[in-house]
Amino acid sequence: MTTVYERAAVPRPTRGRRRPRPSPAGPLLALLWAGAVAVVALWWTDTRSVVGLAGWLTDAGRIAGLLCGYSCAVLVALMARVPLLERRIGSDRVARWHAMAGRYTICLLVAHVTLILFGYAAQDGSGIVHETLSVVFDYPDMLKATIGTLILFAVGITSARAARRRIRHEFWYYVHLLTYVAVFLAFFHQLALGSDLVGDNVAQAAWYVLYLGTAALVGWFRLLVPVRLNLRHRLRVESVYREAPGVFSIVVRGERLDELNAQAGQFFRWRFLSDGMRWTSTPYSLSAPPRPDRMRITVKALGDHSAAVGLLRPGTRVWAEGPYGSLTAERRTSSKALLIAGGVGITPLRALFETLPGQVTLLYRARTAEDLALGGELEAIAKWRGARVLYAVNGADGTRPRFTAESLRASVPDLAAHDVYLCGPPAMAQDLYGALRAAGVPDRRIHHESFEL
């Protein structure tokens, strides 16, 4: 369906080439690992000698505890949705870092609890059960820390892949938010019982700066910034229309949306304030370049929530957070680009297809011709800007077209000179990445962002 929204007031893309801004990922990772080294150094400078089995167990537990406390702060900071991370590094990459930090945190927590309890038991000559009860109920702030520990274990269990496949996203999301509670409950026992922190004013000050700084990031970017955005821009559903079987576009109207500085290829987290949907926040990409008064998303019905999006009524209030994501024109390194979309992955690439500077080719993969959402718009944009659109659909017998290095080079002869933007199902993206590398496309020119957050 063609609407007046499509290309109103959008300038023709220029054909210039701009050097992309360097990613802060490397320096940030170096900083995080330097923090871990500093934490271990704190134990080293505070420990003169380690004697006996009890000493080895207890000091190993101290190291694990210090690293676990540091990892908790990093874990929460990566959840804060800091624009520098979300837009320059990429939400999907930050989410993977967060998941990895979560695994480290749980492993360090298990090691800390186990080693400390067995070390104390060996030192006191008591049984492990007696020592555990004594530590939990007799030591200062340990009961709160124990509750926090149990919450962190619950978060870790529900975050495992096997568990996530069996539980609703909403349940996982709200359990995940309890991480804040767990970290708060566990914080105080670190200062009361941590032998590397007790009596060391500099170390305590650094620990307070670490945790209060993390709390400030969360409070600002996850609470205050979204509240300001939604109070200022007053988003509402303007219209909903069908694009393909089970695929709907939703136009959202608001005030002064140009102040958001959203770019083609980015996404927002959307919460539609209607019955049954107000408690779920879901990431959907902009499927057209943003306008000063409107934004558009295109959603495929893949679950209860996405199916309900197609039933939204005009006037429904919308709560949005963003923009997020780094799948934008800023990542390009060449004047030529190949966009490869699979299924509903066409949404961010449709917006890029309209605005990305230079020579652009779009390859669109779908099961059937009927599933090619936004096809009319893509053809109109291709004609307007002199670009190419290639389609890959299953054969009449269900045969799936294969993407190989040879087939990609045949479609785009100078493929190695292109930037390639990928968006589609994870299996498809993985196969395409291998084919592109085999076709000679450098890794730095393959841009992919997963929206399975």
Coordinates of C-alpha atoms in Angstrom, one line a residue:
M1 CA 0.0 0.0 0.0
T2 CA 1.4 3.4 -0.9
T3 CA 0.8 6.4 1.4
V4 CA 1.8 10.0 1.5
Y5 CA 4.2 9.1 4.3
E6 CA 6.7 7.4 2.0
R7 CA 9.0 10.0 0.5
A8 CA 7.7 13.4 1.6
A9 CA 10.4 16.0 2.0
V10 CA 13.3 13.4 1.8
P11 CA 16.3 14.7 -0.2
R12 CA 17.9 12.5 -2.8
P13 CA 20.9 10.7 -1.2
T14 CA 24.3 12.1 -2.1
R15 CA 27.0 10.0 -3.6
G16 CA 29.8 11.0 -1.3
R17 CA 32.0 8.8 0.7
R18 CA 32.7 9.5 4.4
R19 CA 35.1 7.9 6.7
P20 CA 33.1 6.1 9.5
R21 CA 33.6 7.1 13.1
P22 CA 35.7 4.5 15.0
S23 CA 33.8 2.3 17.3
P24 CA 34.4 2.8 21.0
A25 CA 34.0 -1.0 21.6
G26 CA 37.8 -1.7 21.8
P27 CA 38.6 1.1 24.3
L28 CA 35.6 0.2 26.4
L29 CA 36.5 -3.5 26.7
A30 CA 40.0 -2.5 27.6
L31 CA 38.7 -0.3 30.3
L32 CA 36.4 -3.0 31.7
W33 CA 39.2 -5.6 31.8
A34 CA 41.5 -3.0 33.4
G35 CA 38.9 -2.6 36.1
A36 CA 39.0 -6.3 36.8
V37 CA 42.8 -6.2 37.0
A38 CA 42.5 -3.3 39.5
V39 CA 40.1 -5.4 41.6
V40 CA 42.5 -8.3 41.8
A41 CA 45.4 -5.9 42.6
L42 CA 43.3 -4.6 45.5
W43 CA 43.4 -8.2 47.0
W44 CA 47.1 -8.6 46.2
T45 CA 48.2 -5.4 48.0
D46 CA 46.0 -6.2 51.0
T47 CA 47.2 -9.8 51.4
R48 CA 50.7 -10.5 52.8
S49 CA 50.5 -14.3 52.8
V50 CA 48.2 -17.2 52.3
V51 CA 48.7 -20.1 54.7
G52 CA 47.0 -23.5 54.9
L53 CA 43.9 -25.0 53.2
A54 CA 41.5 -22.6 55.0
G55 CA 43.6 -19.7 53.9
W56 CA 43.7 -20.7 50.3
L57 CA 40.0 -21.4 50.2
T58 CA 39.1 -18.1 51.9
D59 CA 41.4 -16.0 49.8
A60 CA 40.2 -17.6 46.6
G61 CA 36.7 -16.8 47.8
R62 CA 37.7 -13.2 48.5
I63 CA 39.0 -12.8 45.0
A64 CA 35.9 -14.3 43.5
G65 CA 33.7 -12.0 45.7
L66 CA 35.6 -8.9 44.7
L67 CA 35.3 -9.8 41.0
C68 CA 31.7 -10.7 41.4
G69 CA 30.9 -7.3 43.0
Y70 CA 32.7 -5.6 40.2
S71 CA 30.9 -7.7 37.6
C72 CA 27.5 -6.9 39.1
A73 CA 28.2 -3.2 38.5
V74 CA 29.3 -3.8 35.0
L75 CA 26.2 -6.1 34.4
V76 CA 23.9 -3.3 35.5
A77 CA 25.7 -0.6 33.6
L78 CA 25.3 -2.6 30.4
M79 CA 21.6 -2.6 31.0
A80 CA 21.4 1.2 31.3
R81 CA 20.9 1.8 27.6
V82 CA 23.6 4.5 27.4
P83 CA 23.4 6.1 23.9
L84 CA 27.1 5.9 23.3
L85 CA 26.9 2.1 23.6
E86 CA 23.5 1.6 22.0
R87 CA 24.1 3.7 18.9
R88 CA 27.9 3.5 18.4
I89 CA 28.5 -0.1 19.4
G90 CA 25.1 -1.6 18.7
S91 CA 22.3 -2.8 20.9
D92 CA 22.8 -6.4 19.9
R93 CA 26.5 -6.4 20.7
V94 CA 25.9 -4.7 24.1
A95 CA 23.2 -7.3 24.8
R96 CA 25.8 -10.1 24.1
W97 CA 28.2 -8.4 26.4
H98 CA 25.5 -8.2 29.1
A99 CA 24.7 -11.9 28.6
M100 CA 28.4 -12.8 28.9
A101 CA 28.8 -10.6 32.0
G102 CA 25.8 -12.4 33.5
R103 CA 27.4 -15.8 33.0
Y104 CA 30.6 -14.5 34.6
T105 CA 28.7 -13.0 37.5
I106 CA 26.8 -16.2 38.3
C107 CA 30.0 -18.4 38.0
L108 CA 31.9 -15.9 40.3
L109 CA 29.0 -15.9 42.7
V110 CA 28.9 -19.7 43.0
A111 CA 32.7 -19.7 43.5
H112 CA 32.5 -17.0 46.1
V113 CA 29.8 -18.6 48.2
T114 CA 31.3 -22.1 48.0
L115 CA 34.9 -21.2 48.7
I116 CA 34.1 -18.8 51.5
L117 CA 31.8 -21.2 53.3
F118 CA 34.2 -24.1 53.0
G119 CA 37.1 -21.9 54.0
Y120 CA 35.3 -20.6 57.1
A121 CA 34.3 -24.2 57.9
A122 CA 37.9 -25.4 57.7
Q123 CA 39.1 -22.5 59.8
D124 CA 36.5 -23.0 62.5
G125 CA 36.6 -26.8 62.4
S126 CA 32.8 -27.0 61.9
G127 CA 30.4 -28.6 59.4
I128 CA 29.4 -26.9 56.3
V129 CA 25.7 -26.7 57.2
H130 CA 26.4 -25.2 60.6
E131 CA 28.9 -22.7 59.1
T132 CA 26.3 -21.7 56.4
L133 CA 23.6 -21.0 59.0
S134 CA 26.0 -19.1 61.2
V135 CA 27.2 -16.9 58.3
V136 CA 23.6 -16.2 57.0
F137 CA 22.0 -15.4 60.3
D138 CA 24.9 -14.1 62.5
Y139 CA 27.0 -12.0 60.2
P140 CA 26.0 -8.3 59.5
D141 CA 24.0 -7.7 56.3
M142 CA 24.3 -11.4 55.3
L143 CA 20.6 -12.1 55.3
K144 CA 20.0 -9.4 52.8
A145 CA 22.9 -10.6 50.7
T146 CA 21.5 -14.1 50.8
I147 CA 18.2 -12.9 49.4
G148 CA 20.0 -11.0 46.7
T149 CA 22.1 -14.1 45.9
L150 CA 18.9 -16.2 45.5
I151 CA 17.4 -13.6 43.2
L152 CA 20.5 -13.5 41.1
F153 CA 20.4 -17.3 40.8
A154 CA 16.7 -17.0 39.7
V155 CA 17.7 -14.4 37.0
G156 CA 20.5 -16.7 35.8
I157 CA 18.2 -19.7 35.6
T158 CA 15.4 -17.9 33.6
S159 CA 18.0 -16.4 31.3
A160 CA 19.4 -19.8 30.2
R161 CA 18.4 -20.6 26.6
A162 CA 16.5 -23.8 27.5
A163 CA 14.4 -21.9 30.1
R164 CA 13.7 -18.9 27.8
R165 CA 12.2 -21.1 25.2
R166 CA 9.6 -22.3 27.7
I167 CA 8.6 -19.0 29.5
R168 CA 6.8 -15.9 28.3
H169 CA 9.0 -12.9 27.4
E170 CA 7.1 -10.7 29.9
F171 CA 7.8 -13.1 32.8
W172 CA 11.5 -13.3 31.8
Y173 CA 11.7 -9.5 31.5
Y174 CA 10.2 -8.7 34.9
V175 CA 12.3 -11.4 36.6
H176 CA 15.3 -9.9 34.9
L177 CA 14.5 -6.4 36.4
L178 CA 15.0 -8.0 39.8
T179 CA 18.7 -7.8 39.1
Y180 CA 18.6 -4.2 40.4
V181 CA 17.0 -5.4 43.7
A182 CA 19.6 -8.2 44.0
V183 CA 22.6 -5.9 43.5
F184 CA 21.2 -3.4 46.0
L185 CA 20.7 -6.1 48.7
A186 CA 24.1 -7.6 48.2
F187 CA 26.0 -4.3 48.2
F188 CA 26.1 -3.6 51.9
H189 CA 27.7 -6.8 53.0
Q190 CA 30.6 -6.0 50.7
L191 CA 31.5 -3.0 52.8
A192 CA 30.6 -4.6 56.1
L193 CA 32.5 -7.9 55.6
G194 CA 34.9 -7.4 52.7
S195 CA 38.3 -7.5 54.3
D196 CA 39.8 -5.8 51.3
L197 CA 37.4 -2.9 51.7
V198 CA 37.0 -2.6 55.5
G199 CA 39.3 0.1 56.8
D200 CA 40.5 1.2 53.4
N201 CA 38.9 4.5 52.7
V202 CA 40.3 4.8 49.2
A203 CA 38.9 1.4 48.2
Q204 CA 35.6 2.1 49.8
A205 CA 35.3 5.5 48.0
A206 CA 36.1 3.8 44.7
W207 CA 33.5 1.1 45.3
Y208 CA 30.9 3.8 46.1
V209 CA 31.8 5.7 42.9
L210 CA 31.4 2.5 40.9
Y211 CA 28.0 1.7 42.3
L212 CA 26.6 5.2 42.5
G213 CA 27.8 6.0 39.0
T214 CA 26.1 2.9 37.7
A215 CA 22.9 3.8 39.6
A216 CA 23.1 7.3 38.1
L217 CA 23.3 5.8 34.5
V218 CA 20.3 3.6 35.1
G219 CA 18.3 6.4 36.7
W220 CA 19.0 8.9 34.0
F221 CA 18.8 6.7 30.8
R222 CA 16.2 4.2 31.8
L223 CA 13.9 6.4 33.8
L224 CA 14.3 10.2 33.3
V225 CA 15.2 10.2 29.6
P226 CA 12.2 8.0 28.6
V227 CA 9.8 10.1 30.8
R228 CA 11.0 13.3 29.2
L229 CA 10.7 11.8 25.7
N230 CA 7.2 10.7 26.1
L231 CA 5.9 13.8 27.9
R232 CA 7.5 16.1 25.3
H233 CA 6.7 14.2 22.1
R234 CA 3.2 12.8 23.0
L235 CA 3.1 9.8 20.7
R236 CA -0.1 8.2 19.4
V237 CA -1.1 5.7 16.8
E238 CA -2.2 7.5 13.7
S239 CA -3.0 4.6 11.3
V240 CA -2.6 0.9 10.8
Y241 CA -2.7 -0.8 7.5
R242 CA -1.9 -4.2 6.0
E243 CA 1.3 -4.7 3.9
A244 CA 1.3 -8.5 3.4
P245 CA -0.3 -11.6 5.0
G246 CA 0.3 -11.1 8.7
V247 CA 2.4 -7.9 8.2
F248 CA 1.1 -4.5 9.3
S249 CA 2.5 -1.0 9.2
I250 CA 1.8 1.4 12.1
V251 CA 2.2 5.1 11.7
V252 CA 2.9 6.9 15.0
R253 CA 2.3 10.6 15.2
G254 CA 4.1 12.9 17.6
E255 CA 5.4 16.4 18.2
R256 CA 8.9 17.7 17.4
L257 CA 10.2 14.2 16.5
D258 CA 13.1 15.7 14.6
E259 CA 14.6 16.4 18.1
L260 CA 15.1 12.7 18.6
N261 CA 17.7 12.6 15.9
A262 CA 16.6 9.1 14.8
Q263 CA 18.2 7.7 11.7
A264 CA 17.1 5.2 9.1
G265 CA 18.1 1.7 10.3
Q266 CA 17.5 2.4 14.0
F267 CA 14.7 1.1 16.2
F268 CA 12.7 2.1 19.3
R269 CA 11.3 0.0 22.1
W270 CA 7.5 0.4 21.8
R271 CA 4.9 0.0 24.5
F272 CA 1.3 0.4 23.2
L273 CA -1.0 1.6 26.1
S274 CA -4.0 -0.6 25.2
D275 CA -5.5 -3.5 27.0
G276 CA -3.2 -6.5 27.1
M277 CA -0.2 -4.7 25.6
R278 CA 0.8 -1.9 28.1
W279 CA 3.1 -4.2 30.1
T280 CA 5.2 -5.3 27.2
S281 CA 8.0 -3.3 25.6
T282 CA 9.2 -4.7 22.2
P283 CA 11.9 -3.5 19.8
Y284 CA 10.6 -2.6 16.3
S285 CA 12.7 -0.9 13.6
L286 CA 11.6 2.2 11.7
S287 CA 10.5 1.0 8.3
A288 CA 10.7 4.4 6.7
P289 CA 12.9 7.5 7.4
P290 CA 11.5 9.4 10.4
R291 CA 9.6 12.7 9.8
P292 CA 9.3 15.7 12.0
D293 CA 5.8 14.6 13.0
R294 CA 5.6 10.9 12.2
M295 CA 7.4 7.6 12.4
R296 CA 6.5 4.2 11.0
I297 CA 7.1 0.7 12.0
T298 CA 6.2 -2.5 10.2
V299 CA 5.5 -5.6 12.2
K300 CA 4.9 -9.3 11.3
A301 CA 2.6 -11.4 13.5
L302 CA 5.0 -13.9 15.0
G303 CA 3.5 -14.1 18.5
D304 CA 0.6 -12.8 20.7
H305 CA 2.0 -9.3 21.1
S306 CA 3.1 -8.7 17.4
A307 CA -0.3 -10.1 16.2
A308 CA -2.1 -7.7 18.5
V309 CA -0.1 -4.7 17.0
G310 CA -2.1 -5.1 13.8
L311 CA -5.3 -4.6 15.7
L312 CA -4.3 -1.3 17.3
R313 CA -6.8 1.5 17.0
P314 CA -5.9 5.1 15.9
G315 CA -5.5 7.3 18.8
T316 CA -3.9 4.6 21.0
R317 CA -1.2 6.2 23.2
V318 CA 2.3 5.0 22.7
W319 CA 5.3 4.9 25.1
A320 CA 8.6 4.7 23.3
E321 CA 12.3 4.5 24.2
G322 CA 15.1 5.2 21.8
P323 CA 16.4 5.6 19.2
Y324 CA 18.8 2.6 19.5
G325 CA 20.9 0.6 17.1
S326 CA 23.9 1.2 14.9
L327 CA 22.7 -0.2 11.6
T328 CA 22.9 3.2 10.0
A329 CA 24.7 5.1 7.2
E330 CA 27.4 6.0 9.6
R331 CA 28.9 2.5 9.4
R332 CA 29.5 2.6 5.6
T333 CA 33.1 2.7 4.3
S334 CA 32.4 2.5 0.6
S335 CA 30.3 4.4 -1.9
K336 CA 28.6 1.1 -2.9
A337 CA 26.3 -0.9 -0.7
L338 CA 24.4 -4.2 -0.8
L339 CA 21.4 -4.6 1.5
I340 CA 20.3 -8.1 2.2
A341 CA 16.9 -8.6 4.0
G342 CA 15.2 -11.8 5.1
G343 CA 11.4 -11.7 5.9
V344 CA 10.5 -8.9 8.2
G345 CA 14.2 -7.9 8.3
I346 CA 13.3 -5.7 5.4
T347 CA 12.0 -3.0 7.8
P348 CA 15.3 -1.2 8.7
L349 CA 16.8 -1.9 5.3
R350 CA 13.7 -0.4 3.5
A351 CA 14.5 2.9 5.4
L352 CA 18.2 2.6 4.5
F353 CA 17.3 1.8 0.9
E354 CA 15.7 5.2 0.6
T355 CA 18.4 7.3 2.4
L356 CA 21.7 5.5 2.1
P357 CA 24.1 7.5 0.0
G358 CA 25.9 6.1 -3.1
Q359 CA 25.1 3.1 -5.3
V360 CA 22.8 0.7 -3.6
T361 CA 21.5 -2.8 -4.4
L362 CA 18.8 -4.5 -2.3
L363 CA 18.4 -8.3 -2.2
Y364 CA 15.2 -9.4 -0.5
R365 CA 14.6 -13.0 0.6
A366 CA 11.1 -14.3 1.3
R367 CA 9.2 -17.6 1.2
T368 CA 6.7 -16.5 -1.5
A369 CA 6.1 -13.4 -3.6
E370 CA 3.0 -12.7 -1.5
D371 CA 5.3 -12.4 1.6
L372 CA 7.4 -9.6 0.0
A373 CA 6.2 -6.8 2.3
L374 CA 6.7 -3.2 1.1
G375 CA 7.3 -4.4 -2.4
G376 CA 5.5 -1.5 -4.1
E377 CA 7.6 1.1 -2.1
L378 CA 10.8 -0.7 -2.8
E379 CA 10.1 -0.6 -6.6
A380 CA 9.2 3.1 -6.4
I381 CA 12.4 4.0 -4.5
A382 CA 14.5 1.9 -6.9
K383 CA 13.1 3.8 -9.9
W384 CA 13.4 7.1 -8.1
R385 CA 17.1 6.7 -7.2
G386 CA 18.2 4.5 -10.0
A387 CA 18.9 1.5 -7.7
R388 CA 18.3 -2.3 -8.1
V389 CA 16.0 -4.6 -6.3
L390 CA 16.6 -8.4 -6.5
Y391 CA 14.2 -10.9 -5.1
A392 CA 14.9 -14.5 -3.8
V393 CA 11.7 -16.5 -3.2
N394 CA 11.1 -20.2 -2.9
G395 CA 10.3 -22.2 -6.1
A396 CA 6.9 -23.6 -6.9
D397 CA 8.0 -26.9 -5.4
G398 CA 9.2 -25.2 -2.2
T399 CA 12.9 -25.2 -3.2
R400 CA 14.8 -22.5 -1.3
P401 CA 17.4 -20.4 -3.2
R402 CA 20.9 -20.8 -1.8
F403 CA 23.2 -17.9 -1.1
T404 CA 26.7 -18.9 -2.0
A405 CA 29.8 -16.8 -2.7
E406 CA 29.3 -17.6 -6.5
S407 CA 25.7 -16.7 -6.6
L408 CA 26.3 -13.4 -4.7
R409 CA 29.2 -12.4 -7.0
A410 CA 27.0 -13.2 -10.0
S411 CA 24.3 -10.9 -8.7
V412 CA 26.8 -8.2 -7.6
P413 CA 30.0 -8.5 -9.7
D414 CA 32.1 -6.1 -7.7
L415 CA 30.8 -7.4 -4.3
A416 CA 34.1 -7.1 -2.5
A417 CA 34.0 -3.3 -2.9
H418 CA 30.6 -3.0 -1.3
D419 CA 29.4 -2.4 2.3
V420 CA 26.9 -5.1 3.1
Y421 CA 24.0 -4.6 5.5
L422 CA 22.3 -7.8 6.8
C423 CA 19.0 -8.1 8.6
G424 CA 17.1 -11.3 8.9
P425 CA 16.7 -14.5 10.9
P426 CA 19.9 -15.5 12.7
A427 CA 20.4 -18.7 10.7
M428 CA 20.1 -16.8 7.4
A429 CA 22.5 -14.1 8.7
Q430 CA 25.0 -16.6 9.8
D431 CA 25.0 -18.4 6.4
L432 CA 25.2 -15.2 4.5
Y433 CA 28.1 -14.0 6.6
G434 CA 30.1 -17.1 5.7
A435 CA 29.2 -16.7 2.0
L436 CA 30.2 -13.0 2.0
R437 CA 33.5 -13.7 3.6
A438 CA 34.2 -16.4 1.0
A439 CA 33.3 -13.9 -1.7
G440 CA 36.0 -11.6 -0.5
V441 CA 34.0 -9.0 1.5
P442 CA 36.1 -7.8 4.4
D443 CA 34.7 -8.3 7.9
R444 CA 34.7 -4.5 8.6
R445 CA 32.3 -4.1 5.7
I446 CA 29.7 -6.6 6.9
H447 CA 27.2 -4.8 9.1
H448 CA 24.6 -6.9 11.0
E449 CA 22.4 -6.2 13.9
S450 CA 20.2 -8.8 15.6
F451 CA 16.9 -7.7 17.1
E452 CA 16.5 -10.8 19.3
L453 CA 17.2 -8.7 22.4

